Tab-separated table of C-alpha atoms in Angstrom:
chain	number	residue	atom	x	y	z
A	233	MET	CA	-4.886	37.075	-29.876
A	234	ALA	CA	-2.155	39.717	-29.623
A	235	ALA	CA	0.061	37.670	-31.902
A	236	ALA	CA	-2.723	37.346	-34.466
A	237	ALA	CA	-3.335	41.113	-34.477
A	238	ARG	CA	0.352	41.799	-34.912
A	239	LYS	CA	0.551	39.373	-37.800
A	240	CYS	CA	-2.473	41.062	-39.332
A	241	GLY	CA	-0.700	44.436	-39.068
A	242	GLN	CA	2.427	43.153	-40.798
A	243	HIS	CA	0.275	41.615	-43.469
A	244	GLY	CA	-1.487	44.925	-44.146
A	245	ALA	CA	1.776	46.871	-44.320
A	246	ALA	CA	3.260	44.434	-46.791
A	247	ARG	CA	0.430	44.975	-49.246
A	248	PRO	CA	-0.120	48.744	-49.494
A	249	ARG	CA	-2.770	48.647	-52.211
A	250	ALA	CA	-4.771	51.879	-52.472
A	251	GLY	CA	-8.123	50.242	-51.811
A	252	GLN	CA	-6.814	48.756	-48.633
A	253	PHE	CA	-5.038	51.854	-47.357
A	254	LEU	CA	-7.461	52.585	-44.557
A	255	PHE	CA	-7.490	48.922	-43.558
A	256	ALA	CA	-3.697	48.881	-43.569
A	257	VAL	CA	-3.483	51.970	-41.348
A	258	LEU	CA	-5.986	50.524	-38.935
A	259	ALA	CA	-4.263	47.202	-38.983
A	260	VAL	CA	-0.845	48.746	-38.345
A	261	ALA	CA	-2.356	50.792	-35.502
A	262	VAL	CA	-3.813	47.633	-34.009
A	263	GLY	CA	-0.474	45.970	-34.579
A	264	VAL	CA	1.347	48.699	-32.676
A	265	VAL	CA	-1.073	48.478	-29.775
A	266	ALA	CA	-0.853	44.718	-29.797
A	267	GLY	CA	2.930	44.955	-30.068
A	268	SER	CA	3.160	47.156	-27.002
A	269	ARG	CA	0.918	44.734	-25.140
A	270	VAL	CA	3.188	41.875	-26.072
A	271	ALA	CA	6.222	43.897	-25.012
A	272	SER	CA	4.708	44.696	-21.627
A	273	THR	CA	3.895	41.021	-21.059
A	274	GLU	CA	7.461	40.100	-21.962
A	275	ASN	CA	8.727	42.651	-19.442
A	276	VAL	CA	7.565	40.292	-16.708
A	277	THR	CA	10.604	38.085	-16.446
A	278	SER	CA	9.962	34.370	-16.388
A	279	ALA	CA	11.234	32.397	-13.444
A	280	ARG	CA	14.722	31.095	-14.072
A	281	ALA	CA	14.960	28.491	-11.366
A	282	ALA	CA	12.749	26.092	-9.428
A	283	TYR	CA	13.545	24.721	-5.969
A	284	ILE	CA	11.965	21.303	-5.642
A	285	THR	CA	11.822	19.377	-2.365
A	286	ASN	CA	12.458	15.670	-2.947
A	287	GLN	CA	10.927	14.052	0.105
A	288	LEU	CA	12.133	10.490	-0.430
A	289	GLY	CA	15.475	11.708	-1.789
A	290	ASN	CA	16.011	13.965	1.250
A	291	SER	CA	17.164	16.731	-1.048
A	292	LEU	CA	16.375	19.977	-2.816
A	293	SER	CA	16.648	20.011	-6.598
A	294	VAL	CA	17.699	23.280	-8.188
A	295	VAL	CA	16.212	23.253	-11.665
A	296	ASP	CA	17.499	25.565	-14.387
A	297	LEU	CA	14.223	26.386	-16.154
A	298	THR	CA	15.931	28.010	-19.139
A	299	ALA	CA	18.139	24.997	-19.819
A	300	GLY	CA	15.322	22.638	-18.838
A	301	LYS	CA	17.394	20.467	-16.525
A	302	GLN	CA	18.384	19.908	-12.932
A	303	ALA	CA	21.432	22.058	-12.157
A	304	ALA	CA	22.111	20.815	-8.634
A	305	GLU	CA	20.733	18.535	-5.947
A	306	ILE	CA	21.391	19.791	-2.419
A	307	ALA	CA	21.296	17.348	0.523
A	308	ILE	CA	18.715	18.485	3.086
A	309	GLY	CA	17.671	15.491	5.216
A	310	GLY	CA	14.573	15.168	7.381
A	311	LYS	CA	12.199	14.277	4.510
A	312	PRO	CA	11.706	17.795	3.108
A	313	ALA	CA	8.266	18.768	1.776
A	314	GLY	CA	7.425	22.477	2.207
A	315	ILE	CA	9.205	25.195	0.234
A	316	ALA	CA	9.203	28.998	0.159
A	317	LEU	CA	11.559	31.694	-1.125
A	318	SER	CA	12.547	35.024	0.389
A	319	PRO	CA	11.184	38.116	-1.429
A	320	ASP	CA	14.657	38.856	-2.848
A	321	GLY	CA	15.128	35.220	-3.913
A	322	MET	CA	18.353	34.883	-1.903
A	323	ARG	CA	17.019	32.230	0.462
A	324	ALA	CA	15.031	29.056	-0.040
A	325	TYR	CA	13.261	27.859	3.113
A	326	VAL	CA	12.561	24.147	3.352
A	327	ALA	CA	10.269	22.479	5.902
A	328	ALA	CA	11.435	18.967	6.840
A	329	PRO	CA	8.708	17.307	8.940
A	330	GLU	CA	10.591	14.111	9.811
A	331	SER	CA	13.484	15.969	11.478
A	332	ARG	CA	11.108	18.784	12.571
A	333	GLU	CA	13.356	21.382	11.013
A	334	VAL	CA	13.273	24.441	8.858
A	335	VAL	CA	16.358	24.558	6.634
A	336	ALA	CA	17.582	27.759	4.970
A	337	VAL	CA	19.471	27.413	1.692
A	338	ASP	CA	21.488	30.235	0.120
A	339	THR	CA	20.398	30.263	-3.519
A	340	ALA	CA	23.647	31.843	-4.751
A	341	SER	CA	26.075	29.398	-3.152
A	342	GLN	CA	23.512	26.533	-3.195
A	343	ALA	CA	24.507	25.652	0.352
A	344	VAL	CA	22.575	25.057	3.552
A	345	VAL	CA	23.296	28.095	5.732
A	346	LYS	CA	21.039	27.496	8.734
A	347	ARG	CA	18.753	24.845	10.211
A	348	ALA	CA	16.525	24.915	13.268
A	349	VAL	CA	13.933	22.711	14.923
A	350	VAL	CA	10.484	24.317	14.648
A	351	GLY	CA	7.630	22.565	16.444
A	352	GLN	CA	6.746	18.896	16.001
A	353	GLY	CA	5.699	18.623	12.370
A	354	PRO	CA	6.670	21.575	10.171
A	355	LEU	CA	5.099	21.064	6.750
A	356	GLY	CA	3.523	24.062	5.019
A	357	ILE	CA	5.733	27.144	4.768
A	358	ALA	CA	5.335	30.626	3.289
A	359	VAL	CA	7.101	33.964	3.327
A	360	ASN	CA	5.509	37.359	3.906
A	361	PRO	CA	6.169	39.193	0.606
A	362	GLN	CA	6.451	42.543	2.435
A	363	SER	CA	8.320	41.799	5.667
A	364	GLY	CA	10.155	38.610	4.724
A	365	ALA	CA	8.895	36.854	7.881
A	366	VAL	CA	8.675	33.080	7.465
A	367	TYR	CA	5.518	31.226	8.504
A	368	VAL	CA	5.518	27.525	9.303
A	369	ALA	CA	2.446	25.342	9.854
A	370	ASP	CA	2.837	22.551	12.404
A	371	TRP	CA	0.829	19.525	11.305
A	372	TYR	CA	1.027	17.817	14.711
A	373	GLU	CA	0.883	20.742	17.148
A	374	HIS	CA	-1.898	22.527	15.219
A	375	ARG	CA	-0.114	25.874	15.267
A	376	LEU	CA	1.349	28.455	12.955
A	377	TYR	CA	4.773	29.839	13.836
A	378	ALA	CA	6.420	33.029	12.657
A	379	ILE	CA	10.181	32.638	12.481
A	380	ASP	CA	12.964	35.112	11.899
A	381	PRO	CA	14.212	34.814	8.283
A	382	GLN	CA	17.880	35.008	9.361
A	383	THR	CA	18.081	33.171	12.695
A	384	LEU	CA	15.056	30.876	12.112
A	385	SER	CA	14.086	31.388	15.762
A	386	ILE	CA	10.397	31.510	16.634
A	387	THR	CA	9.105	35.064	17.080
A	388	ALA	CA	5.368	34.359	17.400
A	389	SER	CA	2.956	31.440	17.464
A	390	VAL	CA	-0.800	30.965	17.259
A	391	ALA	CA	-3.183	27.998	17.526
A	392	THR	CA	-4.984	27.152	14.268
A	393	GLY	CA	-7.481	24.425	13.381
A	394	GLN	CA	-6.413	20.772	13.286
A	395	SER	CA	-3.404	19.810	11.136
A	396	PRO	CA	-2.718	23.071	9.314
A	397	SER	CA	-1.182	22.192	5.940
A	398	GLY	CA	-0.904	24.884	3.269
A	399	VAL	CA	0.029	28.469	4.145
A	400	ALA	CA	-0.544	31.564	1.986
A	401	VAL	CA	-0.072	35.290	2.503
A	402	THR	CA	-1.883	38.199	0.828
A	403	ALA	CA	0.287	40.400	-1.432
A	404	ASP	CA	0.007	43.320	0.999
A	405	GLY	CA	1.510	41.092	3.688
A	406	LYS	CA	-1.318	41.765	6.117
A	407	THR	CA	-3.177	38.459	6.217
A	408	ILE	CA	-1.956	34.873	6.524
A	409	LEU	CA	-4.143	31.911	5.547
A	410	THR	CA	-3.743	28.330	6.750
A	411	ALA	CA	-5.633	25.354	5.321
A	412	ASP	CA	-6.597	23.420	8.459
A	413	ARG	CA	-6.868	19.976	6.952
A	414	ASP	CA	-8.623	18.119	9.727
A	415	SER	CA	-10.974	20.994	10.644
A	416	ASN	CA	-12.260	21.541	7.088
A	417	GLN	CA	-11.548	25.251	7.301
A	418	VAL	CA	-9.182	28.075	6.482
A	419	SER	CA	-7.910	30.224	9.356
A	420	LEU	CA	-7.268	33.919	8.700
A	421	ILE	CA	-4.450	35.344	10.805
A	422	ASP	CA	-3.530	38.998	11.190
A	423	ALA	CA	0.197	39.220	10.376
A	424	ALA	CA	0.762	42.198	12.699
A	425	THR	CA	-0.965	40.912	15.835
A	426	PHE	CA	-0.535	37.210	14.971
A	427	LYS	CA	-4.071	36.460	16.111
A	428	VAL	CA	-6.738	34.454	14.304
A	429	THR	CA	-9.319	36.953	13.035
A	430	GLY	CA	-11.689	34.405	11.521
A	431	THR	CA	-12.214	31.033	9.923
A	432	ILE	CA	-13.967	30.034	6.701
A	433	GLU	CA	-15.444	26.600	6.109
A	434	THR	CA	-14.152	24.623	3.107
A	435	GLY	CA	-14.723	21.229	1.502
A	436	GLU	CA	-13.337	18.130	3.206
A	437	ARG	CA	-9.642	18.013	4.130
A	438	PRO	CA	-8.249	21.172	2.514
A	439	PHE	CA	-4.517	20.724	1.868
A	440	GLY	CA	-3.082	23.408	-0.402
A	441	VAL	CA	-4.289	27.016	-0.142
A	442	THR	CA	-3.530	29.656	-2.764
A	443	MET	CA	-4.128	33.396	-2.463
A	444	ASP	CA	-5.310	35.060	-5.683
A	445	ASP	CA	-4.652	38.763	-5.173
A	446	THR	CA	-6.095	39.778	-8.549
A	447	SER	CA	-9.562	38.728	-7.372
A	448	GLY	CA	-9.184	38.886	-3.594
A	449	ARG	CA	-10.087	35.222	-3.471
A	450	ALA	CA	-8.345	32.192	-2.103
A	451	TYR	CA	-8.672	28.584	-3.251
A	452	THR	CA	-8.261	25.364	-1.304
A	453	ALA	CA	-7.681	21.896	-2.757
A	454	ASN	CA	-9.887	19.507	-0.769
A	455	VAL	CA	-8.324	16.046	-0.696
A	456	ALA	CA	-11.320	14.081	0.611
A	457	SER	CA	-14.176	15.726	-1.293
A	458	ASN	CA	-12.280	15.869	-4.618
A	459	SER	CA	-13.136	19.544	-4.950
A	460	MET	CA	-11.800	23.044	-4.632
A	461	THR	CA	-13.371	25.769	-2.501
A	462	VAL	CA	-13.396	29.418	-3.607
A	463	LEU	CA	-13.197	31.855	-0.685
A	464	ASP	CA	-13.756	35.609	-0.508
A	465	VAL	CA	-10.937	36.535	1.862
A	466	LYS	CA	-12.057	40.082	2.715
A	467	ALA	CA	-15.680	39.118	3.311
A	468	GLY	CA	-14.616	35.941	5.094
A	469	THR	CA	-17.078	33.823	3.128
A	470	ARG	CA	-17.165	30.568	1.203
A	471	LEU	CA	-18.272	31.403	-2.339
A	472	ARG	CA	-18.571	27.998	-3.956
A	473	ASP	CA	-17.134	24.506	-4.354
A	474	ILE	CA	-16.081	23.091	-7.716
A	475	PRO	CA	-15.520	19.397	-8.437
A	476	VAL	CA	-12.019	18.497	-9.656
A	477	GLY	CA	-10.109	15.199	-9.979
A	478	LEU	CA	-9.125	12.537	-7.436
A	479	ARG	CA	-7.319	13.749	-4.309
A	480	PRO	CA	-6.520	17.349	-5.265
A	481	TYR	CA	-3.357	18.771	-3.673
A	482	ALA	CA	-2.695	22.376	-4.690
A	483	ILE	CA	-3.831	25.170	-7.014
A	484	ALA	CA	-2.192	27.857	-9.175
A	485	ARG	CA	-3.626	30.728	-11.197
A	486	ALA	CA	-2.175	31.777	-14.569
A	487	GLY	CA	-4.012	34.355	-16.658
A	488	ASN	CA	-7.702	33.678	-16.193
A	489	LEU	CA	-7.206	29.985	-15.551
A	490	LEU	CA	-6.930	27.909	-12.405
A	491	PHE	CA	-4.806	24.764	-12.446
A	492	VAL	CA	-5.428	22.039	-9.857
A	493	THR	CA	-3.153	19.022	-9.314
A	494	ASN	CA	-5.062	15.748	-8.860
A	495	GLN	CA	-2.689	13.355	-7.078
A	496	HIS	CA	-4.543	10.116	-7.803
A	497	ALA	CA	-5.662	10.989	-11.334
A	498	GLU	CA	-2.242	11.875	-12.761
A	499	SER	CA	-3.873	15.016	-14.085
A	500	VAL	CA	-4.267	18.760	-13.745
A	501	SER	CA	-7.785	20.227	-13.901
A	502	VAL	CA	-8.101	23.529	-15.757
A	503	ILE	CA	-10.891	25.783	-14.476
A	504	ASP	CA	-12.030	29.181	-15.797
A	505	ALA	CA	-11.345	31.666	-12.966
A	506	THR	CA	-14.408	33.774	-13.844
A	507	THR	CA	-17.128	31.259	-14.720
A	508	PHE	CA	-15.545	28.350	-12.795
A	509	ASP	CA	-16.348	26.049	-15.714
A	510	ALA	CA	-14.081	23.021	-16.044
A	511	LEU	CA	-12.273	23.544	-19.344
A	512	LYS	CA	-9.873	20.649	-19.631
A	513	THR	CA	-8.096	17.838	-17.820
A	514	ILE	CA	-4.409	17.592	-18.704
A	515	ARG	CA	-2.609	14.285	-18.265
A	516	VAL	CA	0.674	14.755	-16.408
A	517	GLY	CA	3.104	12.477	-14.560
A	518	SER	CA	1.895	10.223	-11.762
A	519	PHE	CA	1.018	11.946	-8.433
A	520	PRO	CA	1.152	15.622	-9.425
A	521	GLU	CA	1.514	17.741	-6.280
A	522	GLY	CA	3.210	21.152	-5.911
A	523	ILE	CA	2.167	23.621	-8.601
A	524	GLU	CA	3.030	27.255	-9.311
A	525	ALA	CA	2.375	29.681	-12.143
A	526	ASP	CA	5.279	31.410	-13.815
A	527	PRO	CA	5.170	35.180	-13.124
A	528	SER	CA	4.765	35.774	-16.882
A	529	GLY	CA	1.466	33.896	-16.752
A	530	GLN	CA	2.551	31.840	-19.742
A	531	ALA	CA	3.440	28.583	-18.009
A	532	VAL	CA	2.597	26.484	-14.986
A	533	TRP	CA	5.102	24.152	-13.331
A	534	VAL	CA	4.045	20.906	-11.651
A	535	ALA	CA	6.077	18.536	-9.470
A	536	CYS	CA	5.069	14.887	-9.929
A	537	TRP	CA	5.871	12.802	-6.833
A	538	ASP	CA	5.685	9.347	-8.401
A	539	ALA	CA	7.143	10.236	-11.800
A	540	ASN	CA	10.079	12.171	-10.234
A	541	THR	CA	9.566	15.035	-12.667
A	542	LEU	CA	8.984	18.769	-12.844
A	543	GLU	CA	6.603	19.332	-15.756
A	544	LYS	CA	5.779	22.498	-17.683
A	545	ILE	CA	2.277	23.227	-18.895
A	546	ASP	CA	1.948	25.848	-21.630
A	547	VAL	CA	-0.949	28.092	-20.591
A	548	GLU	CA	-1.996	28.894	-24.156
A	549	THR	CA	-1.984	25.370	-25.612
A	550	LEU	CA	-2.651	23.580	-22.286
A	551	ALA	CA	-0.101	20.953	-23.319
A	552	VAL	CA	2.833	19.574	-21.350
A	553	THR	CA	5.883	21.044	-23.116
A	554	ALA	CA	8.716	19.949	-20.809
A	555	ARG	CA	9.422	17.077	-18.433
A	556	ILE	CA	12.512	17.522	-16.284
A	557	THR	CA	13.823	14.717	-14.103
A	558	VAL	CA	14.403	15.771	-10.494
A	559	GLY	CA	15.161	13.809	-7.300
A	560	GLU	CA	13.153	11.016	-5.656
A	561	GLY	CA	9.600	11.823	-4.572
A	562	PRO	CA	9.273	15.563	-5.362
A	563	ARG	CA	6.510	17.354	-3.439
A	564	ALA	CA	7.371	21.079	-3.814
A	565	PHE	CA	4.581	22.062	-1.429
A	566	GLY	CA	4.605	25.864	-1.580
A	567	LYS	CA	6.056	28.560	-3.817
A	568	PHE	CA	9.155	27.199	-5.475
A	569	LEU	CA	9.865	29.473	-8.477
A	570	ARG	CA	12.528	32.169	-8.455
B	38	MET	CA	-27.201	-8.049	15.270
B	39	ARG	CA	-28.314	-7.149	11.775
B	40	VAL	CA	-29.128	-3.628	12.940
B	41	VAL	CA	-25.633	-3.300	14.367
B	42	ALA	CA	-24.164	-4.552	11.100
B	43	SER	CA	-26.085	-2.057	8.992
B	44	LEU	CA	-25.173	0.705	11.408
B	45	MET	CA	-21.535	-0.226	10.974
B	46	VAL	CA	-21.924	-0.107	7.205
B	47	ALA	CA	-23.576	3.305	7.471
B	48	LEU	CA	-20.794	4.623	9.696
B	49	CYS	CA	-18.151	3.300	7.322
B	50	ALA	CA	-19.898	4.991	4.415
B	51	LEU	CA	-19.805	8.299	6.268
B	52	ALA	CA	-16.136	8.055	7.206
B	53	PRO	CA	-13.761	9.949	4.911
B	54	ILE	CA	-12.202	7.171	2.907
B	55	ALA	CA	-8.425	6.868	2.946
B	56	ALA	CA	-7.947	10.495	3.895
B	57	GLU	CA	-7.450	10.136	7.616
B	58	ALA	CA	-4.498	11.651	9.399
B	59	HIS	CA	-1.207	10.184	8.299
B	60	GLY	CA	2.531	10.395	8.870
B	61	PRO	CA	4.647	13.096	7.272
B	62	THR	CA	6.243	11.131	4.438
B	63	ARG	CA	4.505	9.191	1.690
B	64	GLN	CA	6.401	6.045	0.745
B	65	LYS	CA	6.766	4.425	-2.636
B	66	VAL	CA	7.292	0.858	-3.832
B	67	VAL	CA	7.732	0.274	-7.559
B	68	SER	CA	8.508	-3.074	-9.125
B	69	LYS	CA	8.070	-4.878	-12.410
B	70	ILE	CA	8.465	-8.362	-13.784
B	71	GLU	CA	8.844	-9.779	-17.275
B	72	ILE	CA	6.515	-12.622	-18.191
B	73	ASN	CA	6.807	-14.953	-21.168
B	74	ALA	CA	3.156	-14.660	-22.130
B	75	PRO	CA	1.112	-12.482	-24.528
B	76	VAL	CA	0.090	-9.107	-23.152
B	77	ASP	CA	-3.636	-9.826	-23.633
B	78	LYS	CA	-3.379	-13.078	-21.716
B	79	VAL	CA	-1.590	-11.370	-18.832
B	80	TRP	CA	-4.168	-8.581	-18.736
B	81	ALA	CA	-7.000	-11.125	-18.817
B	82	ALA	CA	-5.498	-12.756	-15.734
B	83	ILE	CA	-4.979	-9.644	-13.629
B	84	GLY	CA	-7.510	-7.252	-15.185
B	85	ASN	CA	-10.414	-8.675	-13.207
B	86	PHE	CA	-10.699	-6.628	-10.018
B	87	GLN	CA	-13.001	-9.244	-8.519
B	88	ASP	CA	-10.425	-12.043	-8.704
B	89	MET	CA	-7.052	-11.710	-7.011
B	90	SER	CA	-6.461	-15.441	-6.830
B	91	TRP	CA	-3.221	-14.913	-8.782
B	92	HIS	CA	-1.670	-13.503	-5.602
B	93	PRO	CA	-0.303	-16.328	-3.438
B	94	ALA	CA	-1.157	-14.482	-0.197
B	95	VAL	CA	-4.838	-14.072	-1.126
B	96	ALA	CA	-7.206	-16.879	-0.117
B	97	LYS	CA	-10.516	-15.341	-1.179
B	98	THR	CA	-11.829	-12.346	-3.155
B	99	GLU	CA	-15.378	-11.146	-2.553
B	100	GLY	CA	-16.728	-7.945	-4.021
B	101	THR	CA	-19.315	-5.963	-5.906
B	102	GLY	CA	-19.339	-3.643	-8.889
B	103	GLY	CA	-17.233	-5.699	-11.302
B	104	ASN	CA	-14.594	-3.569	-13.001
B	105	ASP	CA	-16.481	-0.294	-12.747
B	106	VAL	CA	-14.768	2.606	-11.005
B	107	GLY	CA	-16.037	2.537	-7.424
B	108	ALA	CA	-16.241	-1.279	-7.344
B	109	THR	CA	-15.169	-2.812	-4.044
B	110	ARG	CA	-13.534	-6.049	-2.997
B	111	LYS	CA	-12.706	-7.754	0.263
B	112	LEU	CA	-9.532	-9.796	0.233
B	113	THR	CA	-9.174	-12.537	2.814
B	114	LEU	CA	-5.542	-13.462	3.172
B	115	GLN	CA	-4.062	-16.918	3.785
B	116	SER	CA	-3.103	-15.562	7.205
B	117	GLY	CA	-6.765	-14.765	7.942
B	118	GLY	CA	-6.299	-10.988	7.727
B	119	VAL	CA	-8.744	-8.903	5.709
B	120	ILE	CA	-8.133	-5.988	3.321
B	121	ASN	CA	-10.957	-3.884	1.862
B	122	GLU	CA	-10.237	-2.137	-1.416
B	123	LYS	CA	-11.934	0.152	-3.935
B	124	LEU	CA	-11.275	0.432	-7.667
B	125	SER	CA	-10.374	4.037	-8.509
B	126	LYS	CA	-9.322	3.760	-12.152
B	127	TYR	CA	-9.770	1.130	-14.841
B	128	SER	CA	-8.717	1.132	-18.501
B	129	ALA	CA	-8.934	-2.048	-20.574
B	130	GLU	CA	-7.520	-0.052	-23.481
B	131	GLU	CA	-4.390	0.940	-21.555
B	132	ARG	CA	-4.389	-2.390	-19.657
B	133	GLY	CA	-4.191	-0.740	-16.284
B	134	LEU	CA	-6.103	-0.338	-13.065
B	135	ALA	CA	-5.688	1.607	-9.844
B	136	TYR	CA	-7.183	0.955	-6.445
B	137	GLU	CA	-7.090	2.138	-2.848
B	138	ILE	CA	-7.222	0.305	0.452
B	139	THR	CA	-10.327	1.620	2.192
B	140	ASP	CA	-9.868	-0.360	5.368
B	141	VAL	CA	-7.133	-2.528	6.799
B	142	ASP	CA	-5.882	-3.244	10.304
B	143	VAL	CA	-2.290	-2.037	10.660
B	144	LYS	CA	-1.580	-5.429	12.236
B	145	VAL	CA	-2.385	-6.992	8.846
B	146	VAL	CA	-0.580	-4.448	6.667
B	147	PRO	CA	1.180	-1.617	8.575
B	148	VAL	CA	0.115	1.187	6.211
B	149	THR	CA	-2.419	3.987	5.878
B	150	ASN	CA	-3.698	5.819	2.785
B	151	TYR	CA	-2.499	3.055	0.455
B	152	SER	CA	-3.108	3.340	-3.266
B	153	ALA	CA	-1.592	1.381	-6.116
B	154	GLN	CA	-1.689	0.924	-9.845
B	155	ILE	CA	-0.958	-2.160	-11.900
B	156	ASN	CA	-0.212	-1.906	-15.616
B	157	VAL	CA	0.641	-4.429	-18.318
B	158	THR	CA	2.660	-3.598	-21.431
B	159	GLY	CA	4.258	-5.834	-24.023
B	160	THR	CA	3.752	-7.823	-27.194
B	161	ALA	CA	2.183	-11.055	-28.374
B	162	GLU	CA	5.187	-12.904	-26.900
B	163	LYS	CA	6.385	-11.036	-23.841
B	164	SER	CA	4.789	-8.823	-21.226
B	165	ILE	CA	5.895	-6.564	-18.426
B	166	VAL	CA	3.711	-6.103	-15.370
B	167	GLU	CA	4.447	-2.987	-13.348
B	168	TRP	CA	3.053	-2.427	-9.858
B	169	ARG	CA	3.377	1.004	-8.239
B	170	ALA	CA	2.240	1.552	-4.664
B	171	ALA	CA	2.023	4.792	-2.648
B	172	PHE	CA	1.262	4.784	1.081
B	173	TYR	CA	2.042	6.172	4.523
B	174	ARG	CA	3.333	4.231	7.513
B	175	GLY	CA	0.923	2.621	9.970
B	176	PHE	CA	1.629	5.113	12.764
B	177	VAL	CA	0.120	8.518	12.105
B	178	ASN	CA	2.087	10.512	14.686
B	179	ASN	CA	5.749	11.230	15.380
B	180	ASP	CA	8.115	8.603	16.812
B	181	PRO	CA	6.476	5.401	15.534
B	182	PRO	CA	7.169	2.031	17.170
B	183	PRO	CA	9.423	-0.127	14.936
B	184	GLU	CA	6.560	-2.306	13.666
B	185	LEU	CA	4.682	0.786	12.402
B	186	SER	CA	7.655	2.729	11.002
B	187	ASP	CA	8.329	3.873	7.426
B	188	GLU	CA	10.739	0.948	7.051
B	189	ALA	CA	8.166	-1.596	8.280
B	190	ALA	CA	5.577	-0.203	5.838
B	191	VAL	CA	7.977	-0.371	2.887
B	192	LYS	CA	9.003	-3.933	3.823
B	193	ALA	CA	5.373	-5.113	4.086
B	194	VAL	CA	4.319	-3.538	0.786
B	195	SER	CA	7.463	-4.809	-0.976
B	196	ASP	CA	6.565	-8.314	0.172
B	197	ILE	CA	3.017	-7.956	-1.183
B	198	VAL	CA	4.196	-6.516	-4.510
B	199	GLU	CA	7.064	-8.973	-5.054
B	200	GLY	CA	4.928	-11.913	-3.951
B	201	GLY	CA	2.161	-10.859	-6.318
B	202	LEU	CA	4.437	-10.329	-9.302
B	203	ALA	CA	6.091	-13.704	-8.739
B	204	GLY	CA	2.627	-15.255	-8.379
B	205	ILE	CA	1.311	-13.909	-11.674
B	206	LYS	CA	4.493	-14.998	-13.475
B	207	LYS	CA	4.210	-18.504	-12.061
B	208	LYS	CA	0.526	-18.734	-12.955
B	209	LEU	CA	1.071	-17.691	-16.579
B	210	GLU	CA	4.353	-19.409	-17.295
B	211	GLY	CA	3.762	-22.491	-15.179
B	212	GLY	CA	1.496	-24.109	-17.743
């Protein structure tokens, strides 16, 4: 829409006929406003790199998003699945459930700088955007750990529901959410006291959980009920459930749209974030899993486990515009864009 | 007896299908085979979800729902083991189908959360059948015994996939 208005403005200025003077002035004014809007959108820098956990390949792919290709593949081991980045982007934290480790990778040198055993089944991982604390969900011990971002040693721990999977943190850094897969609930944890302050019921087997700070809502992808649940985090309530495709895994928001990966449908469901109407189903590579919106809001990136690809969805056209080959069995469960 | 049977059916219907707890790492087996037969003929042979007689390990296929999504089948193996499956995707146009194992004893196939897709591509002379399977090992917790490990699951599924692909090739090329 902004582009159309700007084009209209240029058009008016190029044809300064007397009868259209007022129109031209208005159009140029609209064009200027639209232009500034475009400029402010462009000020939000797009992510330049993606850090993709290849579970079967035992590695972390570093993808150059500008060049559209894998720039490096770093050996990790331990069947890595979860991924998170430090607020300054200097560290990538990988959860490797098979070796029960969290592995810290320096993004500048692309080298593993630290690894530590955390619990019995570290899977979901997230970073507090304010404090930098790292949170790790233990799939087997049914706990959430806080670990020190430098030493990776455990600083706090709390019991959650059964098999916590996805982890999310509110933008203010005050609340942590875990999707407790086998309890059909989300746990809300106070980041300061590290105590569970409440739980919210979801659909069946919630796996990924995404915090949407623009609306104060969170979304879970419910693997067994083929649905997503919309939660009001502050009120602690379940707002509604929306049907999506087969075996949904994770959710991202870009603009006013929600994008849900459907593992067994090789598709991404597009849902209006206001009306919750299903708008489109986009065919992507087989077994789409980890998904994250580019900070610009103009693209969504999807890791496809079976296809071994990282795919780009253009938010305006809702078409797949890039398919980048990564390592074997990419999961990218978490926030992987830098 | 009949009451018990219907109760069992009811309980099975209530159970979350193929979404139980599972190990940490999903495994993958992908294989394809070239067949000297027209693509339509190959699809006709394997595109019927209610007939898996082309697989040498399958002794009997019983099911309901034809080729509609949600159709089920019970495979009785030559070994006597039983596998229950559900059709999750079907496209005659794209010559492909996908299905999930809804119930199997890990002693029969040491896997959980198994899903697979089979697709046929090709021409009027030659076809390629591709079989892609995704699954977790039979043991859902840490430190699996060897017979329920990731390696055991991959070996068992590879045997099923390779045996099936060889079976369909033999059936269509053998006369």
